[in-house]
Structures are given as C-alpha cells and as structure tokens.
Amino acid sequence: MNTVLIKNAKIVNEGIIVEGDVLIEGEFIKEIAPSISHKSSDCKVIDAEGNYLIPGAIDDQVHFREPGLTHKGTIASESRAAVAGGITSFIEQPNTLPNAVTQELLEQKYEIASQNSYANYSFMMGGTNDNLEEVLKTNPTNVAGIKLFLGSSTGNMLVDNEATLEKIFSSTKMLIAVHCEDEGTIKANLEKFKEEFGDNIPVTAHHLIRSEEACYLSSSKAIALAKKTGARLHVFHLSTAKEMELFSNKIPLEEKQITAEVCIHHLWFTNDDYATKGNFIKWNPAVKTANDREALWKALLNDTIDVIATDHAPHTLEEKSQKYSAAPSGGPLVQHAVVAMFEAFHQGKISVEKIVEKMAHNPAKIFKIEKRGFIKEGFYADLVLVDPSKPWSVNKENILYQCGWSPFEGTNFKSRVSHTFVNGQLVYENAKVKEIKAGKRLLFNR
C-alpha cells in the first residue's frame, strides 16, 4: 500500500492552522497529529519545512473542451495543468461538442475522464429549451448538477423559454448552476457599438456591451424563479457590485438555497486592463470596473459570495488574436488560481484560512461532495503543499495549458505549489507533473 508521511506542515483546515504531520495510507488520510513517527521502511517521508498544507482546491466551473473542441484543450492537458496549480477536483461544463444534453453524451465524457484525468472529475448535465426529460434522468449521487446558460456564450446553449425554465427549476431537486446575462440587453448594447464602430469595436467596450444591467437583470430573474419554485440555485461567475444585493450572508452556508461564486479574473483584473491585455481578458461575463472588483472582494470576505472558481476556458492564441468581434470569450486559469489567491494573501486582502474555505471547503459543502475538500482522517488524500516564499514568474516555458498562453504571463508570484496529491498519489513535485492519471469520479452525498 502507498504510504506517505508529510512532516512539519502548517495544516490549514476549517478556519485554523496547526503545525503537525499527516499520514497517508492508500487513497486516504490515515492520521493527523502533532508528530507522527515513521511507520515502515517503505513509507515516503516529505518534510514540509513549515509550508502550508491545504486541501486540494475544488474548481466548480471549468471548460476542458473535450469532446469536440480538442484543438483548444483536452481533459488530459487541462487536468494536468490543474494539479500543477493545486486544483485536485474539477466540475466541467456541458458546452462541449456535441453539448452534453443527453445522459448518453454525458456518460461519454465520464468515460474519457476515467482514462485521461489527472484530477478528480465531475461533469454538469446541460439543460436546453427542449430536453427536460433527459435532465430529470440525471443521477444526483454521481453528477454534480444541472447547468443552464441564461445568456449565450461559447457553444450556444441559451435557455430562453421562460416556461421551460420554470419547469426545470420546479422539477428537479438537484443543484442548478446558472450563467446569468440578459440576451436582449447585450444585443441592444452591441447594436449601439456597431453603429458607432462598424466591425472594429474596441475590446475596451466589452464590459459596456455585456453590461452590469445585463448581469443584474438575468441573475435577479433566476433568483426570483428559485425563490418561487424552491429550487437549489448556484450562480456562477458574478461580476458586478449591483448583483451583491441579491445574495445573503445572514444564514449559514449549509442552509442557503441560493449560493454564489466569483472567479479569479473578476477579483484580479478591471476594465483598465483591456488596454494592455485586450482579448486575453475577454470573458463572459465581462471583467468590469475597479468599483465592481472592490465590491466582489468585500462580498467574498463577508460570506455573501461562497466560492472562488476559475471558469477556465482555453482558446488558441490565433483565436484570441483576432479582432474583438471575432475573438471568443474565455481564458485558461487553473494552473495559476491558487497562487493568485496566495498573492492576495501576501497583499493582506485575504487569509490563507479564507482561501481554503472558498476554494475547498465550500465547494465540497455546496455540491455535497463525498469525503473531499477537508484535511480529515478518513477523507481522500487530496492535498497540496504551498511554499509562500518561493517566487517565480509566469512565462511561455512554464505554462502547461495546451493553448500555450496565460493572462498572467509576466506576473511574478511570491508563492509556489510544491507538491500535489490526488487520492493519496503524489502527482506533482519539483515543478513536474508525474504521468499518473489518479483522478476519480466525484460522488455526492445526496
């Protein structure tokens, strides 16, 4: 049996940091104690040297592009980048080709991942205007949830039939995750900019086209529908100050019927960055103003927002290098999400305990993921060591995304992921991913 002893770690779990040792046996955490002696001669010992040991991050929103869009990325390539970045589990979205909108197509993705994923995986079932019957067949114990696009994005899966929406919301007890942007508002804004600029709209207009109002209209409608039907709603990638009034921090997470997520790029960039980053920070919903970013940080820290994710969505350099109107939205983030949040820790914006809460504990709680997201005896050993004082710079040579670029290129990070364990197996060490596809299908306590 694989046995690993991690010694002298700052163990971060459930709001506290304790110094101690962690023993891994097989796939699981066997023991956590102030000091554990070597158990056997074949036990691998890792001296954490006082670095942080955190539960592997659980990214509740990624687009790994397989099947059908594998020129942008694959489950293998992007999960490989994820474990290098300290993300040990991911939930992938249905807008691949073909869209995952039948049980058969959904299971095909699980089959690919079972052969190729370095990280643990789950896939969302996609809802459309006409697949309610298929949606209702979804197994709540081994599928993360239902995904609805209430605004069109890559892979156009727009659900805009209000009767259908209400039916989906009222017919399933499963978590429904939504992309909220109002289509009518976006189209009207786009027409205005086309009148002014023709086909040469500047990227600096992106947040004005996919505006605050477009986000607010859509998310407020989804929340009203969830309240009316009693649906379990999770709102993805919030981007505006205005939307924060729609969510509550007055009740414990476990009792919330409506939960909220923010993504790394909305916490990091603002519309001022379009001038230098251009299409490389073109996302849907758009990166907005400094005031919006400040409000998102405030909401994250006061628990109005529950989860930090990436919305990792790679496109090729060629695709992103087109003019604004032709360039697709989305960018790669899984390799740099954890260290980006640790950068915020160094800047005094957030504690390490809070990073762990928002990137590991809360996704596990919201999705009711079985035995993951915490450092506890009997839980799967999905663990990450982070060295907070090992500076490095993001460049083409160390980017692992298949697309070969990152919006963080040229950024200097103070912290580095040194080791990643997935199901007890050391899959990343010394800046190298080991060729061990240790990922397992996530299961849910529902």
Short mmCIF file of C-alpha atoms in Angstrom, two decimals, residues 317 393-400 403-406 409-410:
data_model
loop_
_atom_site.label_atom_id
_atom_site.label_comp_id
_atom_site.label_asym_id
_atom_site.label_seq_id
_atom_site.Cartn_x
_atom_site.Cartn_y
_atom_site.Cartn_z
CA LEU A 317 -3.60 32.10 -29.43
CA SER A 393 7.39 34.29 -12.92
CA VAL A 394 4.78 33.02 -15.41
CA ASN A 395 6.26 32.59 -18.87
CA LYS A 396 5.75 30.53 -22.03
CA GLU A 397 8.22 27.88 -20.81
CA ASN A 398 6.29 27.01 -17.63
CA ILE A 399 2.70 27.32 -18.90
CA LEU A 400 1.10 23.86 -19.07
CA CYS A 403 -3.22 26.67 -25.67
CA GLY A 404 0.23 27.82 -24.52
CA TRP A 405 -0.68 31.24 -23.14
CA SER A 406 -1.96 32.78 -19.91
CA GLU A 409 2.15 35.95 -18.41
CA GLY A 410 4.82 38.22 -16.98
#
